[in-house]
Amino acid sequence: MSANIIDGKAISAAVKEQVRDEIARDKLTVGLAVVIVGDDPASRVYVNNKKKACEFCGIKSYEYALPAETTQEELLELVDTLNADKNVNGILVQLPLPKHLDEKAVIERISPNKDVDAFHESNVGRIMIGNYSFLPCTPAGCMELIHSTGVEVAGKECVVIGRSNIVGKPMAMLLLHENGTVTVCHSKTHDLAEVCRRADILVAAVGRPNFVTADMVKPGAVVIDVGINRLDNGKLCGDVKFDEVSEVAGWITPVPGGVGPMTIAMLMRNTVTAARIQK
Ligand code: GUN
């Protein structure tokens, strides 16, 4: 193996310690409401990890576990209550929601200054123009991982595979803010491998196991794997074929232990920011 492994676990632990120290030093009272609807097992794991991180940082977490049959009106009513609750600085509604619920309407109901996911359209718009309080957690975590390599983004060829609202699009924007030359690839991209091979920084957010192979990677590139795919054998696997890509890349994130823990650490950071904005 030639690539350096980017240790998301260690870097996320450092961010959480920083958040914990900041809360203690400034004697902040910080609360995060986490809403989960239904019993999706992956969502349950994520929510438990978010609660654990809150506990570590000294953030009070309030869990609202609602049954799968919850109606749109009931969910919106809860969001209204949390918007008005002074103990709640951040509101996170775990996605995906059950099919009968309108995710977009729920997100838009969250008060933008409690929207610690940065999913609300006013926060998304603020990211576009570079005037933001919150960065979306996963792209912000990816940026931290890229910074940890010491590789400068400015002037580099950056390729993002995937154009979701949660990861691909905001990721492209953050790389652009740091003066990367950014290309966003998707299912209609011609000669994807060729485009990816140009990348000094390659971010894979496709949601398909082992999608990125060694022939798609420029020697020495920084490879960030956002994928968390569960295989039939129960094992977690990224979007990047780690064994072969790590022979070519200069830097690579593992799955698990790469981007995943960073998302939660950045959520902690956003929650403190939310508390400061509201004070
Ligand atoms: N589901 C998967 N990732 C996320 C996330 O970052 N935030 C929320 N709210 N739901 C998710």
GROMACS .gro file of C-alpha atoms and ligand atoms in nm:
model
  290
    1MET     CA    1   0.000   0.000   0.000
    2SER     CA    2   0.138   0.342  -0.091
    3ALA     CA    3  -0.135   0.581   0.025
    4ASN     CA    4  -0.139   0.758   0.359
    5ILE     CA    5  -0.455   0.673   0.549
    6ILE     CA    6  -0.656   0.976   0.662
    7ASP     CA    7  -0.767   0.891   1.014
    8GLY     CA    8  -1.122   1.028   1.041
    9LYS     CA    9  -1.164   0.874   1.384
   10ALA     CA   10  -0.869   1.063   1.530
   11ILE     CA   11  -0.949   1.389   1.352
   12SER     CA   12  -1.314   1.375   1.459
   13ALA     CA   13  -1.208   1.304   1.817
   14ALA     CA   14  -0.990   1.618   1.808
   15VAL     CA   15  -1.284   1.828   1.679
   16LYS     CA   16  -1.513   1.692   1.950
   17GLU     CA   17  -1.252   1.767   2.218
   18GLN     CA   18  -1.226   2.120   2.085
   19VAL     CA   19  -1.606   2.159   2.103
   20ARG     CA   20  -1.614   2.011   2.454
   21ASP     CA   21  -1.338   2.247   2.574
   22GLU     CA   22  -1.508   2.547   2.416
   23ILE     CA   23  -1.840   2.467   2.586
   24ALA     CA   24  -1.667   2.423   2.921
   25ARG     CA   25  -1.446   2.731   2.886
   26ASP     CA   26  -1.732   2.964   2.790
   27LYS     CA   27  -1.983   2.792   3.023
   28LEU     CA   28  -2.228   2.750   2.736
   29THR     CA   29  -2.560   2.572   2.769
   30VAL     CA   30  -2.620   2.387   2.445
   31GLY     CA   31  -2.909   2.159   2.344
   32LEU     CA   32  -2.972   1.947   2.035
   33ALA     CA   33  -3.308   1.790   1.949
   34VAL     CA   34  -3.285   1.476   1.736
   35VAL     CA   35  -3.606   1.357   1.573
   36ILE     CA   36  -3.631   1.005   1.434
   37VAL     CA   37  -3.946   0.869   1.270
   38GLY     CA   38  -3.997   0.494   1.228
   39ASP     CA   39  -3.748   0.219   1.292
   40ASP     CA   40  -3.491   0.225   1.014
   41PRO     CA   41  -3.195   0.038   1.169
   42ALA     CA   42  -2.926   0.252   0.999
   43SER     CA   43  -3.096   0.572   1.119
   44ARG     CA   44  -3.111   0.427   1.470
   45VAL     CA   45  -2.734   0.369   1.467
   46TYR     CA   46  -2.667   0.724   1.342
   47VAL     CA   47  -2.897   0.877   1.602
   48ASN     CA   48  -2.733   0.677   1.882
   49ASN     CA   49  -2.390   0.795   1.767
   50LYS     CA   50  -2.511   1.156   1.760
   51LYS     CA   51  -2.641   1.122   2.116
   52LYS     CA   52  -2.311   0.973   2.232
   53ALA     CA   53  -2.117   1.260   2.075
   54CYS     CA   54  -2.346   1.511   2.249
   55GLU     CA   55  -2.279   1.344   2.581
   56PHE     CA   56  -1.904   1.361   2.521
   57CYS     CA   57  -1.914   1.731   2.429
   58GLY     CA   58  -2.145   1.840   2.709
   59ILE     CA   59  -2.438   1.908   2.478
   60LYS     CA   60  -2.779   1.814   2.613
   61SER     CA   61  -2.957   1.590   2.362
   62TYR     CA   62  -3.332   1.555   2.342
   63GLU     CA   63  -3.450   1.254   2.146
   64TYR     CA   64  -3.795   1.240   1.987
   65ALA     CA   65  -3.855   0.888   1.857
   66LEU     CA   66  -4.187   0.893   1.672
   67PRO     CA   67  -4.377   0.594   1.531
   68ALA     CA   68  -4.366   0.525   1.156
   69GLU     CA   69  -4.736   0.619   1.130
   70THR     CA   70  -4.672   0.978   1.246
   71THR     CA   71  -4.862   1.223   1.024
   72GLN     CA   72  -4.716   1.524   0.847
   73GLU     CA   73  -4.919   1.754   1.075
   74GLU     CA   74  -4.789   1.587   1.391
   75LEU     CA   75  -4.430   1.612   1.273
   76LEU     CA   76  -4.466   1.978   1.173
   77GLU     CA   77  -4.625   2.050   1.510
   78LEU     CA   78  -4.323   1.898   1.686
   79VAL     CA   79  -4.088   2.109   1.472
   80ASP     CA   80  -4.288   2.421   1.570
   81THR     CA   81  -4.259   2.329   1.938
   82LEU     CA   82  -3.882   2.276   1.906
   83ASN     CA   83  -3.842   2.602   1.713
   84ALA     CA   84  -3.996   2.780   2.010
   85ASP     CA   85  -3.808   2.587   2.279
   86LYS     CA   86  -3.527   2.797   2.429
   87ASN     CA   87  -3.342   2.487   2.553
   88VAL     CA   88  -3.314   2.357   2.198
   89ASN     CA   89  -3.041   2.527   1.994
   90GLY     CA   90  -3.025   2.276   1.711
   91ILE     CA   91  -3.291   2.061   1.545
   92LEU     CA   92  -3.201   1.756   1.343
   93VAL     CA   93  -3.466   1.546   1.172
   94GLN     CA   94  -3.301   1.221   1.074
   95LEU     CA   95  -3.349   1.137   0.707
   96PRO     CA   96  -3.483   0.948   0.523
   97LEU     CA   97  -3.836   0.991   0.657
   98PRO     CA   98  -4.104   0.729   0.588
   99LYS     CA   99  -4.243   0.763   0.233
  100HIS     CA  100  -4.575   0.928   0.328
  101LEU     CA  101  -4.397   1.227   0.484
  102ASP     CA  102  -4.283   1.531   0.288
  103GLU     CA  103  -3.914   1.578   0.376
  104LYS     CA  104  -3.879   1.909   0.202
  105ALA     CA  105  -4.173   2.064   0.389
  106VAL     CA  106  -4.034   1.939   0.720
  107ILE     CA  107  -3.688   2.081   0.652
  108GLU     CA  108  -3.832   2.417   0.547
  109ARG     CA  109  -4.028   2.433   0.872
  110ILE     CA  110  -3.711   2.420   1.085
  111SER     CA  111  -3.601   2.764   1.196
  112PRO     CA  112  -3.293   2.842   0.980
  113ASN     CA  113  -3.087   2.938   1.284
  114LYS     CA  114  -3.156   2.599   1.444
  115ASP     CA  115  -3.096   2.407   1.119
  116VAL     CA  116  -2.769   2.239   1.220
  117ASP     CA  117  -2.779   2.014   0.911
  118ALA     CA  118  -2.779   2.328   0.690
  119PHE     CA  119  -3.051   2.169   0.475
  120HIS     CA  120  -3.295   2.465   0.485
  121GLU     CA  121  -3.307   2.653   0.155
  122SER     CA  122  -3.199   2.977   0.317
  123ASN     CA  123  -2.886   2.806   0.455
  124VAL     CA  124  -2.822   2.638   0.120
  125GLY     CA  125  -2.849   2.979  -0.049
  126ARG     CA  126  -2.609   3.131   0.200
  127ILE     CA  127  -2.354   2.859   0.123
  128MET     CA  128  -2.382   2.949  -0.249
  129ILE     CA  129  -2.283   3.310  -0.182
  130GLY     CA  130  -2.024   3.224   0.083
  131ASN     CA  131  -2.207   3.395   0.370
  132TYR     CA  132  -2.291   3.112   0.603
  133SER     CA  133  -2.313   3.022   0.971
  134PHE     CA  134  -2.353   2.647   0.924
  135LEU     CA  135  -2.184   2.423   0.676
  136PRO     CA  136  -2.354   2.094   0.591
  137CYS     CA  137  -2.191   1.836   0.816
  138THR     CA  138  -2.065   1.578   0.568
  139PRO     CA  139  -1.905   1.820   0.318
  140ALA     CA  140  -1.758   2.023   0.606
  141GLY     CA  141  -1.613   1.701   0.748
  142CYS     CA  142  -1.462   1.614   0.409
  143MET     CA  143  -1.296   1.957   0.397
  144GLU     CA  144  -1.141   1.898   0.740
  145LEU     CA  145  -1.003   1.566   0.618
  146ILE     CA  146  -0.859   1.729   0.306
  147HIS     CA  147  -0.700   2.004   0.520
  148SER     CA  148  -0.543   1.739   0.743
  149THR     CA  149  -0.336   1.614   0.447
  150GLY     CA  150  -0.168   1.953   0.404
  151VAL     CA  151  -0.263   1.943   0.034
  152GLU     CA  152  -0.380   2.289  -0.074
  153VAL     CA  153  -0.711   2.302  -0.261
  154ALA     CA  154  -0.638   2.626  -0.446
  155GLY     CA  155  -0.566   2.566  -0.812
  156LYS     CA  156  -0.616   2.189  -0.789
  157GLU     CA  157  -0.837   1.976  -1.008
  158CYS     CA  158  -1.119   1.861  -0.779
  159VAL     CA  159  -1.371   1.603  -0.897
  160VAL     CA  160  -1.686   1.524  -0.703
  161ILE     CA  161  -1.878   1.213  -0.808
  162GLY     CA  162  -2.245   1.257  -0.716
  163ARG     CA  163  -2.470   1.563  -0.718
  164SER     CA  164  -2.698   1.518  -0.418
  165ASN     CA  165  -2.823   1.822  -0.229
  166ILE     CA  166  -2.676   1.683   0.093
  167VAL     CA  167  -2.325   1.599  -0.025
  168GLY     CA  168  -2.227   1.644  -0.392
  169LYS     CA  169  -2.353   1.997  -0.457
  170PRO     CA  170  -2.242   2.160  -0.131
  171MET     CA  171  -1.909   1.972  -0.150
  172ALA     CA  172  -1.847   2.126  -0.492
  173MET     CA  173  -1.927   2.469  -0.349
  174LEU     CA  174  -1.687   2.435  -0.054
  175LEU     CA  175  -1.404   2.326  -0.285
  176LEU     CA  176  -1.485   2.621  -0.510
  177HIS     CA  177  -1.473   2.860  -0.211
  178GLU     CA  178  -1.116   2.741  -0.158
  179ASN     CA  179  -1.033   2.810  -0.523
  180GLY     CA  180  -1.031   2.453  -0.649
  181THR     CA  181  -1.115   2.388  -1.015
  182VAL     CA  182  -1.425   2.179  -0.959
  183THR     CA  183  -1.598   1.923  -1.179
  184VAL     CA  184  -1.916   1.746  -1.067
  185CYS     CA  185  -1.977   1.405  -1.226
  186HIS     CA  186  -2.298   1.206  -1.232
  187SER     CA  187  -2.471   0.918  -1.406
  188LYS     CA  188  -2.480   1.101  -1.742
  189THR     CA  189  -2.112   1.198  -1.741
  190HIS     CA  190  -1.923   1.076  -2.048
  191ASP     CA  191  -1.601   0.887  -1.981
  192LEU     CA  192  -1.623   0.920  -1.606
  193ALA     CA  193  -1.295   0.733  -1.551
  194GLU     CA  194  -1.108   0.981  -1.765
  195VAL     CA  195  -1.255   1.280  -1.580
  196CYS     CA  196  -1.175   1.123  -1.242
  197ARG     CA  197  -0.817   1.051  -1.347
  198ARG     CA  198  -0.759   1.425  -1.380
  199ALA     CA  199  -0.843   1.481  -1.012
  200ASP     CA  200  -0.583   1.587  -0.757
  201ILE     CA  201  -0.869   1.567  -0.507
  202LEU     CA  202  -1.139   1.308  -0.574
  203VAL     CA  203  -1.455   1.293  -0.363
  204ALA     CA  204  -1.681   0.990  -0.414
  205ALA     CA  205  -2.042   1.033  -0.302
  206VAL     CA  206  -2.221   0.789  -0.529
  207GLY     CA  207  -2.377   0.538  -0.293
  208ARG     CA  208  -2.248   0.237  -0.489
  209PRO     CA  209  -2.004  -0.007  -0.331
  210ASN     CA  210  -1.654  -0.021  -0.485
  211PHE     CA  211  -1.753   0.218  -0.765
  212VAL     CA  212  -1.416   0.394  -0.786
  213THR     CA  213  -1.142   0.162  -0.911
  214ALA     CA  214  -0.765   0.214  -0.937
  215ASP     CA  215  -0.777   0.301  -1.309
  216MET     CA  216  -0.992   0.607  -1.220
  217VAL     CA  217  -0.737   0.757  -0.982
  218LYS     CA  218  -0.439   0.980  -1.053
  219PRO     CA  219  -0.123   0.864  -0.877
  220GLY     CA  220  -0.078   1.063  -0.554
  221ALA     CA  221  -0.436   1.198  -0.545
  222VAL     CA  222  -0.631   1.269  -0.227
  223VAL     CA  223  -0.930   1.032  -0.230
  224ILE     CA  224  -1.224   1.102   0.001
  225ASP     CA  225  -1.482   0.824   0.025
  226VAL     CA  226  -1.824   0.942   0.145
  227GLY     CA  227  -1.999   0.610   0.074
  228ILE     CA  228  -2.139   0.397   0.352
  229ASN     CA  229  -2.279   0.088   0.183
  230ARG     CA  230  -2.390  -0.221   0.368
  231LEU     CA  231  -2.307  -0.542   0.182
  232ASP     CA  232  -2.512  -0.861   0.194
  233ASN     CA  233  -2.259  -1.009   0.437
  234GLY     CA  234  -2.334  -0.722   0.677
  235LYS     CA  235  -1.996  -0.553   0.622
  236LEU     CA  236  -1.966  -0.178   0.558
  237CYS     CA  237  -1.802  -0.074   0.236
  238GLY     CA  238  -1.731   0.262   0.075
  239ASP     CA  239  -1.775   0.387  -0.281
  240VAL     CA  240  -1.403   0.337  -0.338
  241LYS     CA  241  -1.237  -0.001  -0.395
  242PHE     CA  242  -0.997   0.057  -0.108
  243ASP     CA  243  -0.751  -0.227  -0.161
  244GLU     CA  244  -0.655  -0.130  -0.515
  245VAL     CA  245  -0.704   0.248  -0.494
  246SER     CA  246  -0.478   0.269  -0.190
  247GLU     CA  247  -0.197   0.139  -0.413
  248VAL     CA  248  -0.233   0.444  -0.639
  249ALA     CA  249  -0.361   0.732  -0.425
  250GLY     CA  250  -0.142   0.956  -0.210
  251TRP     CA  251  -0.406   0.989   0.060
  252ILE     CA  252  -0.724   0.792   0.121
  253THR     CA  253  -1.005   0.774   0.378
  254PRO     CA  254  -1.108   0.431   0.506
  255VAL     CA  255  -1.467   0.311   0.553
  256PRO     CA  256  -1.553   0.289   0.835
  257GLY     CA  257  -1.338   0.540   1.021
  258GLY     CA  258  -1.314   0.812   0.755
  259VAL     CA  259  -1.589   1.057   0.667
  260GLY     CA  260  -1.857   0.898   0.890
  261PRO     CA  261  -1.724   1.012   1.228
  262MET     CA  262  -1.645   1.357   1.084
  263THR     CA  263  -2.011   1.418   0.998
  264ILE     CA  264  -2.102   1.383   1.363
  265ALA     CA  265  -1.814   1.598   1.484
  266MET     CA  266  -1.919   1.878   1.249
  267LEU     CA  267  -2.275   1.847   1.377
  268MET     CA  268  -2.142   1.914   1.727
  269ARG     CA  269  -1.959   2.220   1.598
  270ASN     CA  270  -2.273   2.349   1.422
  271THR     CA  271  -2.477   2.302   1.737
  272VAL     CA  272  -2.240   2.523   1.937
  273THR     CA  273  -2.251   2.781   1.657
  274ALA     CA  274  -2.631   2.770   1.673
  275ALA     CA  275  -2.624   2.832   2.049
  276ARG     CA  276  -2.394   3.132   2.000
  277ILE     CA  277  -2.613   3.279   1.723
  278GLN     CA  278  -2.921   3.250   1.944
  279LYS     CA  279  -2.759   3.418   2.245
  280GUN     N1  280  -2.933   1.083   0.712
  280GUN     C1  281  -2.809   1.049   0.668
  280GUN     N2  282  -2.722   1.149   0.690
  280GUN     C2  283  -2.790   1.248   0.750
  280GUN     C3  284  -2.753   1.377   0.800
  280GUN     O1  285  -2.639   1.422   0.792
  280GUN     N3  286  -2.853   1.447   0.857
  280GUN     C4  287  -2.980   1.402   0.866
  280GUN     N4  288  -3.073   1.481   0.922
  280GUN     N5  289  -3.018   1.284   0.820
  280GUN     C5  290  -2.923   1.208   0.762
   0.00000   0.00000   0.00000
